Coordinates of C-alpha atoms in Angstrom, one line a residue:
Chain A
M1 CA 52.8 121.0 61.8
K2 CA 54.1 117.7 60.6
P3 CA 57.3 117.1 58.7
D4 CA 55.5 116.4 55.5
D5 CA 53.5 119.6 55.6
P6 CA 53.5 121.1 52.1
N7 CA 54.1 124.6 53.6
I8 CA 57.6 123.6 54.9
A9 CA 60.3 124.5 52.5
W10 CA 63.3 122.2 53.0
L11 CA 66.6 124.0 52.4
E12 CA 70.0 122.4 52.0
A13 CA 72.7 124.0 54.1
P14 CA 75.5 125.3 52.0
R15 CA 78.3 122.8 51.9
L16 CA 81.4 123.9 53.8
G17 CA 84.7 124.2 51.9
L18 CA 87.9 122.8 53.2
A19 CA 88.9 126.2 54.7
D20 CA 85.7 126.3 56.7
R21 CA 86.0 122.8 57.8
M22 CA 89.6 123.4 59.0
Y23 CA 87.9 125.9 61.4
L24 CA 91.1 128.0 61.6
P25 CA 89.9 130.7 59.2
L26 CA 86.7 131.0 61.3
F27 CA 88.8 131.0 64.4
F28 CA 90.8 134.0 63.2
E29 CA 87.7 135.7 61.8
G30 CA 86.0 135.6 65.3
L31 CA 89.2 136.6 67.1
T32 CA 89.8 139.6 64.8
T33 CA 86.3 140.8 65.1
T34 CA 86.4 140.8 68.9
S35 CA 89.9 142.3 69.0
R36 CA 88.8 145.1 66.7
H37 CA 85.9 145.9 69.0
L38 CA 88.1 145.6 72.1
I39 CA 90.2 148.6 71.1
G40 CA 87.6 150.3 68.9
P41 CA 85.6 153.5 69.9
K42 CA 83.1 153.1 72.7
M43 CA 79.4 153.9 72.3
T44 CA 78.6 154.6 75.9
V45 CA 78.0 158.2 77.0
S46 CA 79.3 158.8 80.6
F47 CA 76.0 160.5 81.5
P48 CA 76.3 163.0 84.3
E49 CA 79.7 164.2 83.1
E50 CA 78.9 164.0 79.4
R51 CA 75.6 164.9 77.9
P52 CA 74.1 162.8 75.2
A53 CA 73.8 164.6 71.9
V54 CA 70.2 165.2 71.0
G55 CA 70.0 164.6 67.3
N56 CA 67.4 167.1 66.4
P57 CA 66.0 169.2 69.2
L58 CA 63.0 170.2 67.0
I59 CA 61.6 166.8 67.0
Y60 CA 62.9 165.5 70.4
R61 CA 60.2 164.8 72.9
G62 CA 61.3 165.7 76.4
V63 CA 59.8 167.8 79.2
H64 CA 56.9 170.1 78.2
R65 CA 57.0 173.9 78.3
L66 CA 54.3 176.5 77.9
N67 CA 55.3 179.2 75.5
K68 CA 54.9 182.9 76.1
D69 CA 54.1 185.5 73.5
E70 CA 56.0 188.8 72.9
Q71 CA 54.4 190.5 75.8
G72 CA 55.3 187.7 78.2
R73 CA 51.8 186.4 78.4
V74 CA 51.0 182.7 78.2
K75 CA 50.1 181.8 74.7
C76 CA 47.6 179.2 75.6
V77 CA 43.9 180.0 74.9
A78 CA 42.5 177.1 77.0
C79 CA 40.9 175.4 74.1
F80 CA 41.4 171.9 75.6
L81 CA 42.5 170.4 72.3
C82 CA 45.7 169.1 73.9
A83 CA 43.9 167.6 76.9
T84 CA 41.5 165.9 74.5
A85 CA 44.3 164.6 72.3
C86 CA 46.3 163.3 75.2
P87 CA 46.1 159.5 75.3
A88 CA 47.4 159.3 78.9
H89 CA 45.0 161.9 80.2
C90 CA 47.8 163.7 82.0
I91 CA 46.8 167.3 81.1
D92 CA 44.4 169.2 83.4
I93 CA 43.3 172.7 82.4
I94 CA 41.0 175.1 84.1
G95 CA 40.1 177.8 81.6
T96 CA 38.6 181.1 82.5
E97 CA 37.7 184.4 80.8
S98 CA 40.7 186.2 79.4
P99 CA 41.7 189.6 80.8
W100 CA 43.2 190.4 77.4
P101 CA 41.2 191.7 74.4
D102 CA 42.8 189.4 71.8
R103 CA 41.4 186.1 73.0
E104 CA 38.3 184.9 74.9
K105 CA 39.9 182.4 77.3
Y106 CA 43.1 181.7 79.0
P107 CA 44.2 178.9 81.4
E108 CA 43.8 179.8 85.1
S109 CA 45.5 176.6 85.9
F110 CA 47.5 174.3 83.5
V111 CA 48.8 171.1 85.1
I112 CA 50.7 168.2 83.5
D113 CA 51.5 165.0 85.4
E114 CA 54.9 164.3 84.0
L115 CA 54.8 160.8 85.5
R116 CA 51.7 159.9 83.7
C117 CA 52.8 161.5 80.4
I118 CA 54.0 159.1 77.7
Y119 CA 55.8 161.8 75.7
C120 CA 54.0 161.0 72.5
G121 CA 53.8 164.7 71.4
M122 CA 50.1 164.6 70.5
C123 CA 49.5 167.7 72.6
E124 CA 52.1 169.6 70.6
E125 CA 50.5 168.5 67.4
A126 CA 47.0 169.3 68.6
C127 CA 47.8 172.9 69.8
P128 CA 46.4 175.5 67.4
V129 CA 48.4 178.3 68.8
D130 CA 51.7 176.5 69.4
A131 CA 51.5 177.1 73.1
I132 CA 52.6 173.7 74.4
E133 CA 55.8 172.3 73.1
L134 CA 58.1 169.4 74.1
T135 CA 61.7 170.5 74.7
S136 CA 64.9 168.4 74.5
L137 CA 65.4 168.3 78.3
L138 CA 65.8 164.6 78.9
D139 CA 66.9 164.2 82.5
L140 CA 63.6 164.7 84.4
T141 CA 63.9 163.6 88.0
G142 CA 62.1 164.2 91.2
R143 CA 62.0 163.0 94.8
S144 CA 58.2 162.7 95.1
R145 CA 55.2 162.2 92.9
E146 CA 54.0 165.7 93.9
E147 CA 57.2 167.2 92.6
M148 CA 56.6 165.7 89.2
I149 CA 53.2 167.3 88.7
F150 CA 54.1 170.5 86.8
D151 CA 51.8 173.5 87.2
K152 CA 51.5 176.5 84.9
E153 CA 54.3 178.5 86.6
K154 CA 56.7 175.5 86.4
L155 CA 55.9 175.0 82.7
L156 CA 56.4 178.7 82.0
S157 CA 59.7 178.6 83.8
V158 CA 60.8 175.6 81.6
Y159 CA 60.1 178.0 78.7
D160 CA 62.3 180.7 80.2
Q161 CA 65.0 178.1 80.8
T162 CA 65.0 176.7 77.3
K163 CA 63.9 179.6 75.1
D164 CA 67.4 180.7 74.1
A165 CA 68.7 177.2 73.3
E166 CA 65.5 176.2 71.6
P167 CA 63.5 178.9 69.9
M168 CA 59.8 178.3 69.4
K169 CA 59.5 175.6 66.8
S170 CA 56.8 177.4 64.8
K171 CA 59.2 180.0 63.6
S172 CA 61.6 177.6 61.9
L173 CA 58.9 175.2 60.9
G174 CA 56.6 177.8 59.4
G175 CA 53.9 177.2 62.0
T176 CA 50.7 178.9 62.7
V177 CA 52.0 181.9 64.5
Chain B
M1 CA 109.8 125.2 112.9
I2 CA 111.2 127.4 110.2
D3 CA 109.8 124.9 107.6
L4 CA 106.4 125.2 109.2
L5 CA 106.5 129.0 109.2
E6 CA 107.7 129.0 105.6
A7 CA 104.8 126.8 104.5
I8 CA 102.3 128.9 106.4
A9 CA 103.6 132.1 104.9
K10 CA 103.4 130.6 101.4
I11 CA 99.9 129.4 102.0
A12 CA 98.8 132.8 103.3
L13 CA 100.5 134.5 100.3
L14 CA 98.9 132.2 97.8
L15 CA 95.4 132.1 99.3
G16 CA 95.3 135.9 99.7
G17 CA 96.7 136.4 96.2
M18 CA 94.3 133.9 94.7
M19 CA 91.2 135.4 96.2
T20 CA 92.2 138.9 95.3
A21 CA 93.1 137.8 91.8
A22 CA 89.8 136.0 91.4
A23 CA 88.0 139.2 92.6
Y24 CA 89.9 141.4 90.2
F25 CA 89.6 139.0 87.3
V26 CA 85.8 139.3 87.7
L27 CA 86.4 143.1 87.1
L28 CA 88.7 142.3 84.2
E29 CA 86.2 140.0 82.7
R30 CA 83.5 142.6 83.0
W31 CA 85.8 145.1 81.4
M32 CA 86.7 142.8 78.5
A33 CA 83.0 142.0 78.0
A34 CA 82.2 145.7 77.9
W35 CA 85.0 146.6 75.6
V36 CA 84.2 143.8 73.1
Q37 CA 80.6 145.1 73.1
D38 CA 81.7 148.7 72.6
R39 CA 80.8 149.7 76.1
R40 CA 83.0 151.1 78.9
G41 CA 82.5 148.6 81.7
P42 CA 82.5 149.3 85.4
N43 CA 84.4 152.6 85.9
R44 CA 82.6 154.3 88.8
V45 CA 83.4 152.7 92.1
G46 CA 86.6 154.2 93.6
V47 CA 87.4 155.6 97.0
P48 CA 84.2 155.7 99.1
L49 CA 82.7 159.2 100.0
T50 CA 85.0 160.9 97.5
N51 CA 84.8 161.6 93.8
I52 CA 88.0 159.6 93.1
K53 CA 87.0 156.9 90.7
L54 CA 90.3 155.0 90.0
F55 CA 88.8 153.5 86.8
G56 CA 86.4 151.4 88.9
L57 CA 89.1 149.5 90.8
G58 CA 86.9 149.6 93.9
Q59 CA 84.2 147.5 92.2
P60 CA 85.4 144.1 93.5
L61 CA 85.5 145.4 97.1
A62 CA 82.0 146.8 96.7
D63 CA 80.8 143.5 95.2
G64 CA 82.3 141.5 98.0
A65 CA 80.8 143.7 100.7
K66 CA 77.4 143.4 99.0
M67 CA 77.6 139.6 98.7
L68 CA 78.7 139.4 102.4
L69 CA 75.8 141.4 103.6
K70 CA 73.2 139.5 101.6
E71 CA 70.9 137.1 103.3
D72 CA 72.3 133.6 103.2
F73 CA 69.0 132.1 102.1
T74 CA 68.4 128.3 101.8
P75 CA 65.3 127.4 100.0
A76 CA 62.9 125.0 101.8
H77 CA 62.9 122.3 99.1
V78 CA 66.6 121.5 99.0
D79 CA 68.7 118.8 100.7
K80 CA 70.2 121.1 103.3
R81 CA 73.4 119.2 104.2
L82 CA 74.5 118.6 100.6
F83 CA 73.4 122.1 99.7
V84 CA 75.8 123.6 102.2
V85 CA 78.6 121.1 101.5
A86 CA 78.6 121.6 97.7
P87 CA 80.2 125.1 97.5
I88 CA 82.7 124.2 100.3
V89 CA 83.8 121.1 98.3
I90 CA 84.3 123.0 95.1
M91 CA 86.1 125.9 96.7
T92 CA 88.4 123.6 98.8
A93 CA 89.3 121.5 95.8
A94 CA 90.0 124.6 93.7
L95 CA 92.3 126.1 96.3
A96 CA 94.0 122.9 97.3
I97 CA 95.3 122.4 93.7
F98 CA 97.7 125.3 94.3
A99 CA 99.7 123.3 96.8
V100 CA 101.8 121.9 94.0
I101 CA 101.7 124.6 91.4
P102 CA 104.8 126.7 91.4
F103 CA 104.3 130.5 91.3
G104 CA 107.9 131.2 90.5
S105 CA 111.2 129.5 90.6
V106 CA 113.4 129.8 93.7
T107 CA 114.8 132.7 95.7
P108 CA 118.5 133.1 96.5
N109 CA 119.8 131.5 99.7
V110 CA 118.1 133.2 102.6
L111 CA 116.8 130.6 105.1
P112 CA 119.2 128.8 107.5
V113 CA 119.1 125.1 106.9
E114 CA 118.6 124.5 110.7
P115 CA 117.9 127.1 113.4
G116 CA 121.1 128.8 114.3
S117 CA 123.0 127.3 111.4
Q118 CA 125.3 129.4 109.2
T119 CA 124.6 127.7 105.9
T120 CA 121.5 128.9 104.1
R121 CA 119.2 127.5 101.5
P122 CA 116.8 129.0 98.9
I123 CA 113.0 129.1 99.3
E124 CA 111.2 127.3 96.5
L125 CA 108.2 129.3 95.4
V126 CA 105.7 126.5 95.7
I127 CA 103.8 125.5 98.8
A128 CA 104.8 121.8 98.7
P129 CA 108.1 121.6 96.9
G130 CA 109.5 118.4 95.4
I131 CA 106.2 116.4 95.2
D132 CA 107.0 113.8 92.6
V133 CA 103.3 113.1 91.8
G134 CA 102.4 116.8 91.4
M135 CA 100.6 116.3 88.1
L136 CA 98.5 113.4 89.5
Y137 CA 97.6 115.5 92.5
V138 CA 96.3 118.2 90.2
F139 CA 94.3 115.7 88.3
A140 CA 92.8 114.1 91.4
L141 CA 91.7 117.4 92.8
S142 CA 90.3 118.8 89.6
S143 CA 88.1 115.7 89.5
I144 CA 86.9 116.4 93.0
A145 CA 85.8 119.8 91.8
V146 CA 83.1 118.0 89.7
Y147 CA 81.7 116.7 92.9
G148 CA 80.9 120.2 94.1
V149 CA 79.0 120.9 90.8
I150 CA 77.1 117.7 90.9
L151 CA 76.2 118.0 94.6
G152 CA 75.1 121.6 94.1
G153 CA 72.9 120.6 91.1
W154 CA 71.5 117.5 92.8
S155 CA 70.8 118.9 96.3
S156 CA 69.0 122.0 94.8
N157 CA 66.1 119.7 93.9
N158 CA 65.5 121.7 90.8
K159 CA 65.4 120.3 87.3
Y160 CA 67.5 123.0 85.7
S161 CA 70.1 122.7 88.4
F162 CA 70.1 119.0 88.1
L163 CA 70.5 119.1 84.4
G164 CA 73.4 121.5 84.8
G165 CA 75.1 119.1 87.3
L166 CA 74.5 116.1 84.9
R167 CA 75.9 118.0 82.0
S168 CA 78.9 119.0 84.0
S169 CA 79.7 115.5 85.1
A170 CA 79.4 114.2 81.5
Q171 CA 81.5 117.0 80.1
L172 CA 84.2 116.9 82.7
I173 CA 84.6 113.1 82.4
A174 CA 84.7 113.4 78.6
Y175 CA 87.3 116.1 78.6
E176 CA 89.5 114.7 81.3
L177 CA 90.8 112.1 78.8
P178 CA 92.1 114.5 76.2
L179 CA 93.5 116.6 79.1
G180 CA 95.4 113.6 80.4
L181 CA 96.6 112.6 76.9
G182 CA 97.8 116.2 76.3
I183 CA 99.8 116.0 79.6
L184 CA 101.2 112.5 78.9
G185 CA 103.2 113.9 76.0
V186 CA 104.7 116.5 78.2
V187 CA 105.5 113.9 80.9
L188 CA 107.1 111.7 78.3
A189 CA 109.3 114.6 77.1
S190 CA 110.4 115.8 80.5
G191 CA 110.4 112.4 82.3
S192 CA 108.8 113.8 85.5
L193 CA 105.4 114.5 87.0
D194 CA 106.8 117.3 89.1
L195 CA 105.7 120.7 87.7
G196 CA 108.9 122.4 88.7
D197 CA 110.9 119.7 86.8
I198 CA 108.7 120.1 83.7
I199 CA 109.5 123.9 83.7
T200 CA 113.2 123.2 84.2
H201 CA 113.2 120.7 81.3
Q202 CA 111.8 123.3 79.0
A203 CA 114.2 126.0 80.2
L204 CA 117.2 123.7 79.8
T205 CA 116.4 122.6 76.2
G206 CA 115.0 126.1 75.4
V207 CA 112.2 124.4 73.4
W208 CA 108.8 125.1 75.0
N209 CA 106.5 122.2 74.8
A210 CA 104.0 124.3 72.8
I211 CA 106.7 124.4 70.1
G212 CA 107.9 120.8 70.5
Q213 CA 104.5 119.2 70.6
P214 CA 101.9 121.6 69.1
L215 CA 99.2 119.0 68.7
G216 CA 99.4 118.2 72.4
F217 CA 99.2 121.9 73.1
V218 CA 96.0 122.4 71.1
V219 CA 94.4 119.3 72.6
F220 CA 95.3 120.4 76.1
V221 CA 94.2 124.0 75.7
V222 CA 90.8 122.9 74.3
A223 CA 90.3 120.4 77.1
A224 CA 91.4 123.0 79.7
F225 CA 88.7 125.4 78.4
A226 CA 86.2 122.5 78.8
E227 CA 87.5 121.6 82.3
A228 CA 87.2 125.2 83.4
A229 CA 83.7 125.2 81.9
R230 CA 84.5 128.4 80.1
L231 CA 82.8 129.4 76.9
P232 CA 82.4 127.9 74.3
F233 CA 82.1 124.9 76.8
D234 CA 80.0 126.5 79.6
L235 CA 77.1 124.1 79.2
P236 CA 76.8 123.3 82.9
E237 CA 75.7 126.8 83.6
C238 CA 74.5 128.3 80.4
E239 CA 72.1 131.1 81.4
Q240 CA 69.9 130.9 78.3
E241 CA 69.2 127.2 78.6
L242 CA 69.5 126.4 82.3
I243 CA 69.0 129.8 84.0
G244 CA 72.4 129.4 85.6
G245 CA 72.5 125.7 85.9
Y246 CA 73.8 124.1 89.1
H247 CA 74.0 127.4 91.1
T248 CA 70.5 128.6 90.2
E249 CA 69.2 128.1 93.8
Y250 CA 72.2 129.6 95.5
G251 CA 72.7 133.2 96.7
G252 CA 74.8 135.2 99.0
M253 CA 78.1 133.8 100.2
K254 CA 77.5 130.3 98.8
L255 CA 77.0 131.7 95.3
V256 CA 80.2 133.7 95.8
L257 CA 82.1 130.5 96.6
F258 CA 80.8 128.9 93.4
L259 CA 81.7 131.9 91.2
T260 CA 85.1 132.4 92.8
A261 CA 85.8 128.7 92.4
E262 CA 85.0 129.0 88.8
F263 CA 87.5 131.8 88.3
I264 CA 90.1 129.9 90.3
H265 CA 89.5 127.0 87.9
M266 CA 90.3 129.3 85.1
I267 CA 93.4 130.6 86.9
T268 CA 94.5 127.0 87.5
A269 CA 94.0 126.2 83.8
S270 CA 96.1 129.2 82.8
F271 CA 98.8 128.1 85.3
L272 CA 98.8 124.6 83.8
I273 CA 98.9 125.8 80.2
V274 CA 101.8 128.1 81.0
I275 CA 103.7 125.7 83.1
L276 CA 103.3 122.6 80.9
F277 CA 103.5 124.2 77.5
L278 CA 104.6 127.8 77.6
G279 CA 107.9 127.4 79.5
G280 CA 106.6 128.5 83.0
W281 CA 109.0 131.2 84.2
H282 CA 111.4 130.7 81.4
F283 CA 112.1 133.3 78.7
W284 CA 115.0 133.0 76.3
G285 CA 118.0 135.0 77.3
I286 CA 116.8 136.8 80.4
T287 CA 115.7 134.3 83.1
G288 CA 118.5 131.7 83.1
T289 CA 117.9 128.0 82.7
G290 CA 117.5 126.7 86.2
E291 CA 120.0 123.9 85.9
A292 CA 121.0 122.1 89.1
G293 CA 123.4 124.1 91.4
E294 CA 122.8 127.3 89.5
A295 CA 123.0 130.3 91.9
I296 CA 120.6 133.1 91.0
G297 CA 120.3 136.6 92.4
W298 CA 117.2 138.4 93.6
G299 CA 116.8 140.1 90.2
T300 CA 116.6 136.8 88.3
A301 CA 114.3 135.4 91.0
I302 CA 111.8 138.3 90.7
L303 CA 112.1 138.4 86.9
R304 CA 111.1 134.8 86.8
V305 CA 108.0 135.4 88.9
V306 CA 107.1 138.4 86.7
V307 CA 107.6 136.4 83.4
L308 CA 105.3 133.7 84.8
M309 CA 102.6 136.2 85.9
V310 CA 102.7 138.0 82.6
K311 CA 102.3 134.8 80.7
I312 CA 99.4 133.8 82.9
L313 CA 97.7 137.2 82.4
L314 CA 98.0 136.8 78.7
V315 CA 96.5 133.4 78.7
I316 CA 93.6 134.6 80.9
L317 CA 93.0 137.5 78.5
F318 CA 92.8 135.0 75.8
F319 CA 90.3 133.0 77.8
M320 CA 88.2 136.1 78.2
L321 CA 88.5 137.1 74.5
V322 CA 87.5 133.6 73.4
R323 CA 84.3 134.0 75.5
W324 CA 83.0 136.7 73.2
S325 CA 84.4 135.2 70.0
W326 CA 82.5 131.9 69.6
P327 CA 79.0 130.7 70.3
R328 CA 78.5 127.8 72.8
F329 CA 78.5 124.2 71.5
R330 CA 75.4 122.2 71.3
F331 CA 75.6 119.3 73.8
D332 CA 75.8 116.5 71.2
Q333 CA 78.5 118.5 69.4
L334 CA 80.4 118.9 72.7
M335 CA 80.3 115.1 73.2
A336 CA 81.2 114.3 69.6
F337 CA 84.1 116.8 69.8
A338 CA 85.5 115.2 72.9
W339 CA 85.2 111.6 71.8
K340 CA 85.6 111.8 68.1
V341 CA 88.1 114.6 67.7
M342 CA 90.0 115.4 70.9
L343 CA 90.6 111.8 72.1
P344 CA 92.0 110.5 68.7
L345 CA 94.1 113.6 68.3
G346 CA 95.4 113.2 71.8
M347 CA 96.3 109.6 71.1
V348 CA 98.1 110.6 67.8
N349 CA 100.0 113.2 69.8
L350 CA 101.0 110.6 72.4
L351 CA 102.2 108.2 69.8
A352 CA 104.2 110.9 67.9
M353 CA 105.7 112.1 71.1
A354 CA 106.7 108.6 72.1
I355 CA 108.6 108.2 68.8
V356 CA 110.2 111.6 69.0
V357 CA 111.4 111.1 72.6
E358 CA 112.7 107.7 71.8
V359 CA 114.6 109.0 68.7
E360 CA 116.0 111.8 70.9
R361 CA 117.1 109.2 73.5
V362 CA 118.7 106.7 71.1
Y363 CA 120.5 109.3 68.9
A364 CA 121.2 111.7 71.7
N365 CA 124.8 112.1 70.7
Q366 CA 124.5 112.2 66.9
L367 CA 121.5 114.6 66.9
G368 CA 122.7 118.1 66.1
W369 CA 120.5 121.2 66.1
L370 CA 119.4 120.3 62.6
G371 CA 118.2 116.9 63.8
R372 CA 116.3 118.5 66.7
L373 CA 114.8 121.0 64.3
L374 CA 113.6 118.2 62.1
L375 CA 112.0 116.5 65.0
V376 CA 110.1 119.8 65.9
A377 CA 109.1 120.0 62.2
A378 CA 107.9 116.5 62.3
S379 CA 105.6 117.2 65.3
W380 CA 104.2 120.2 63.5
C381 CA 103.5 118.0 60.5
V382 CA 101.6 115.7 62.9
L383 CA 99.5 118.7 64.0
V384 CA 98.7 119.7 60.4
G385 CA 98.0 116.1 59.3
G386 CA 95.7 115.4 62.2
W387 CA 93.9 118.6 61.7
V388 CA 93.3 118.1 58.0
V389 CA 92.1 114.5 58.6
V390 CA 89.6 115.8 61.2
A391 CA 88.5 118.5 58.8
L392 CA 87.9 116.1 56.0
A393 CA 86.1 113.5 58.1
Q394 CA 83.8 116.1 59.8
P395 CA 83.1 113.9 62.8
V396 CA 81.3 116.7 64.7
T397 CA 78.7 117.4 62.0
A398 CA 75.5 115.7 62.8
D399 CA 72.5 115.8 60.4
N400 CA 69.5 115.7 62.8
R401 CA 66.9 116.5 60.2
P402 CA 64.2 113.9 59.4
R403 CA 65.4 111.4 56.8
E404 CA 62.2 111.8 54.8
R405 CA 62.5 115.2 53.2
V406 CA 59.3 115.8 51.4
G407 CA 59.0 118.8 49.2
I408 CA 62.6 119.3 48.2
E409 CA 62.8 120.5 44.7

């Protein structure tokens, strides 16, 4: 692009007044701003001692859980919609014939690779029976890759751990159940 | 023998104090940076193997240990000898300056004049007391510090480093002139190049040089910021433009030497600002005036050290606050500022001070407190006048846009 390109709009910088040219008003403006922040409230959360406030747990996307129904059975019907929706291909389900009369299939194995997951929440949206949900647990750590692959028992235990703090979203959101 | 021990003790005290201070000022700098940015800063490292955090006061020790244990790596493409010499030069020059800088006044009479003698003498709280060319010594050594920067940038065989070294040499040469002009006014007023005498002069008259010659104070402080290469004058090492400048290729202990030397430069600049313009250890009414033959007790002696240290801490806090308050200058602005603003203002100040000092000398007897007040007022008028002229002339503003402006409505 050349200087005489018609697409260039030349703007005149606003002319400085005497106060600006004296620099002192700007000097004090800068100094008061930094001084105000120096003694002002701090944004940092001291993490292990202090938990960050999760704004709205209903829409927070943390560790997954597998919900249970009133009889303590896994709600999942092994329809594979979540695994199909998952853009990271981190959900691995083995479905088998259900022992219960109210559904045809249930997951014999339900494995999520938490390291592979991108926490987009598509599985939660895809689930027709609100079986898979993302909780507001945010400090997910592990010492090995194997430890971070969550199987069905682990995902159900996440439900037991969080069910009191976070009731199933469908109830408050008017979901399918 | 006693003299030798005294000197060695003072050197040990000052070296230890200076290195510790530099380490803890790094922590303070990080704290200030964090607080200004609404963060908390380093607050975790305390006593090892316990949960005691001590507000992060262990951080400098941890940093030091980490830097010591790092590999002292020398890249293959550098000029090895100069590469090794550069940090040593800069550190040596930075520390050697403190030989003539007083860190207090004097102690009461404690040392025998000769071994076994009954008469005692005070200890002067400066490594080399009574050096009449103290100010010149400081100047000479602060110029040598540039050597370290240039050698570091040059020997690194890296364009960014080299550019940093070049910028540093140009900047430090440009700002040494206003620095010297700022000091000349002080030297005129106190009639001595000895830093101790300069403090005593301010204490005796009770008028700090910052009050008596405000224009010189402003010129000196700005030039001192530039000499210490602190923001907004940190062009030799600006991270965004030069990825660290002259110390890009350095690591481990050599890098620590560079960084520590930088902090020591800042401490030196604070010492000089306080000693030359803010009355050194003097504070009205509580520290005495330091006139010849004055006997002081331990209380006064310690109070003077405390007053000096508090002033220096405040100046350093100002240094650190300024860092986050203003953006860095562009290089052409930096040069224009040195040659078109600072240098003329320094000369104006020198001229005004010469007149003031001469008036004071000629009319020494007739001049009451009112006359002295008028002289101080006159020097403030010089400051305001010079400032307004600079503001109206706008010498730093450079219009770099193409002359042909096509398409302006």
